[in-house]
Amino acid sequence: MKVKGTFIHTLKTGEKALILLTDNEEEQEKLFHYLSIDAYQFKKEIVEKEPRIELISAGYTDNEGKVVWNENYIPIPKWFEMN
């Protein structure tokens, strides 16, 4: 699983989601699963470095060049929840 890029997506609610991009749909699904189950250290670093990010997800660029991502966003704990 390699992250090939990132972007920040602002939801209609105003929440900001960090989208991690992979090579393809299969890799995107693996990354999303990893982020939803584990990735504690990664989430902790996001909380510390970029507290405005509230959600994360994984995506990929399809054959037509369109970025597709899982819209079941994974919440990132707030800094005070990490202590």
PDB file of C-alpha atoms in Angstrom:
ATOM      1  CA  MET A   1       0.000   0.000   0.000  1.00  0.00           C
ATOM      2  CA  LYS A   2       1.537   3.277  -1.105  1.00  0.00           C
ATOM      3  CA  VAL A   3       0.008   6.708  -0.829  1.00  0.00           C
ATOM      4  CA  LYS A   4       0.457   8.486  -4.169  1.00  0.00           C
ATOM      5  CA  GLY A   5      -1.043  11.822  -3.177  1.00  0.00           C
ATOM      6  CA  THR A   6      -3.370  13.655  -0.848  1.00  0.00           C
ATOM      7  CA  PHE A   7      -5.896  16.439  -0.872  1.00  0.00           C
ATOM      8  CA  ILE A   8      -8.201  18.102   1.613  1.00  0.00           C
ATOM      9  CA  HIS A   9     -11.912  17.941   0.859  1.00  0.00           C
ATOM     10  CA  THR A  10     -14.329  20.275   2.637  1.00  0.00           C
ATOM     11  CA  LEU A  11     -17.726  18.708   3.277  1.00  0.00           C
ATOM     12  CA  LYS A  12     -20.976  20.678   3.089  1.00  0.00           C
ATOM     13  CA  THR A  13     -20.968  20.676   6.896  1.00  0.00           C
ATOM     14  CA  GLY A  14     -17.659  22.560   6.875  1.00  0.00           C
ATOM     15  CA  GLU A  15     -15.667  19.603   8.195  1.00  0.00           C
ATOM     16  CA  LYS A  16     -12.336  18.971   6.512  1.00  0.00           C
ATOM     17  CA  ALA A  17     -11.364  15.488   5.346  1.00  0.00           C
ATOM     18  CA  LEU A  18      -7.883  14.375   4.363  1.00  0.00           C
ATOM     19  CA  ILE A  19      -8.128  12.037   1.372  1.00  0.00           C
ATOM     20  CA  LEU A  20      -5.156   9.711   0.814  1.00  0.00           C
ATOM     21  CA  LEU A  21      -4.793   8.560  -2.797  1.00  0.00           C
ATOM     22  CA  THR A  22      -3.554   5.130  -3.905  1.00  0.00           C
ATOM     23  CA  ASP A  23      -2.910   3.504  -7.299  1.00  0.00           C
ATOM     24  CA  ASN A  24      -6.208   1.690  -7.734  1.00  0.00           C
ATOM     25  CA  GLU A  25      -9.493   0.631  -6.160  1.00  0.00           C
ATOM     26  CA  GLU A  26      -8.061  -2.505  -4.568  1.00  0.00           C
ATOM     27  CA  GLU A  27      -5.299  -0.537  -2.824  1.00  0.00           C
ATOM     28  CA  GLN A  28      -7.826   2.117  -1.824  1.00  0.00           C
ATOM     29  CA  GLU A  29      -9.982  -0.504  -0.119  1.00  0.00           C
ATOM     30  CA  LYS A  30      -6.973  -1.924   1.747  1.00  0.00           C
ATOM     31  CA  LEU A  31      -5.913   1.524   2.922  1.00  0.00           C
ATOM     32  CA  PHE A  32      -9.427   2.459   4.021  1.00  0.00           C
ATOM     33  CA  HIS A  33      -9.662  -0.779   6.010  1.00  0.00           C
ATOM     34  CA  TYR A  34      -6.298  -0.088   7.658  1.00  0.00           C
ATOM     35  CA  LEU A  35      -7.273   3.486   8.522  1.00  0.00           C
ATOM     36  CA  SER A  36     -10.600   2.412   9.995  1.00  0.00           C
ATOM     37  CA  ILE A  37      -9.138  -0.351  12.178  1.00  0.00           C
ATOM     38  CA  ASP A  38      -5.646   0.766  13.118  1.00  0.00           C
ATOM     39  CA  ALA A  39      -3.373   3.662  12.139  1.00  0.00           C
ATOM     40  CA  TYR A  40      -3.313   5.101  15.677  1.00  0.00           C
ATOM     41  CA  GLN A  41       0.110   6.724  15.241  1.00  0.00           C
ATOM     42  CA  PHE A  42      -0.879   8.246  11.902  1.00  0.00           C
ATOM     43  CA  LYS A  43      -4.080   9.703  13.353  1.00  0.00           C
ATOM     44  CA  LYS A  44      -2.130  11.046  16.336  1.00  0.00           C
ATOM     45  CA  GLU A  45       0.281  12.841  14.011  1.00  0.00           C
ATOM     46  CA  ILE A  46      -2.594  14.419  12.104  1.00  0.00           C
ATOM     47  CA  VAL A  47      -4.114  15.638  15.372  1.00  0.00           C
ATOM     48  CA  GLU A  48      -0.809  17.178  16.424  1.00  0.00           C
ATOM     49  CA  LYS A  49       0.263  18.666  13.080  1.00  0.00           C
ATOM     50  CA  GLU A  50      -3.052  19.657  11.488  1.00  0.00           C
ATOM     51  CA  PRO A  51      -5.859  19.946  14.038  1.00  0.00           C
ATOM     52  CA  ARG A  52      -8.265  21.385  11.418  1.00  0.00           C
ATOM     53  CA  ILE A  53      -8.537  17.938   9.790  1.00  0.00           C
ATOM     54  CA  GLU A  54     -11.479  16.113  11.339  1.00  0.00           C
ATOM     55  CA  LEU A  55     -11.905  13.122   9.026  1.00  0.00           C
ATOM     56  CA  ILE A  56      -9.831  10.856   6.773  1.00  0.00           C
ATOM     57  CA  SER A  57     -10.563   8.551   3.874  1.00  0.00           C
ATOM     58  CA  ALA A  58      -8.856   6.804   0.972  1.00  0.00           C
ATOM     59  CA  GLY A  59      -9.322   7.177  -2.758  1.00  0.00           C
ATOM     60  CA  TYR A  60      -7.765   6.607  -6.166  1.00  0.00           C
ATOM     61  CA  THR A  61      -7.820   8.024  -9.691  1.00  0.00           C
ATOM     62  CA  ASP A  62      -9.899   5.910 -12.080  1.00  0.00           C
ATOM     63  CA  ASN A  63      -9.117   5.164 -15.747  1.00  0.00           C
ATOM     64  CA  GLU A  64     -10.868   8.348 -16.836  1.00  0.00           C
ATOM     65  CA  GLY A  65      -8.758  10.511 -14.522  1.00  0.00           C
ATOM     66  CA  LYS A  66     -11.562  11.100 -12.027  1.00  0.00           C
ATOM     67  CA  VAL A  67     -10.690  10.976  -8.329  1.00  0.00           C
ATOM     68  CA  VAL A  68     -12.956   8.550  -6.457  1.00  0.00           C
ATOM     69  CA  TRP A  69     -12.931   8.092  -2.691  1.00  0.00           C
ATOM     70  CA  ASN A  70     -14.849   6.355   0.060  1.00  0.00           C
ATOM     71  CA  GLU A  71     -17.360   8.814   1.491  1.00  0.00           C
ATOM     72  CA  ASN A  72     -17.716   6.837   4.722  1.00  0.00           C
ATOM     73  CA  TYR A  73     -15.281   9.174   6.437  1.00  0.00           C
ATOM     74  CA  ILE A  74     -13.252   8.005   9.408  1.00  0.00           C
ATOM     75  CA  PRO A  75     -13.286  10.473  12.308  1.00  0.00           C
ATOM     76  CA  ILE A  76      -9.974  11.580  13.744  1.00  0.00           C
ATOM     77  CA  PRO A  77      -9.970  11.917  17.527  1.00  0.00           C
ATOM     78  CA  LYS A  78      -9.434  15.387  18.919  1.00  0.00           C
ATOM     79  CA  TRP A  79      -6.090  16.101  20.603  1.00  0.00           C
ATOM     80  CA  PHE A  80      -7.624  15.874  24.083  1.00  0.00           C
ATOM     81  CA  GLU A  81      -9.004  12.411  23.286  1.00  0.00           C
ATOM     82  CA  MET A  82      -5.513  11.197  22.397  1.00  0.00           C
ATOM     83  CA  ASN A  83      -4.126  11.824  25.919  1.00  0.00           C
TER      84      ASN A  83
END
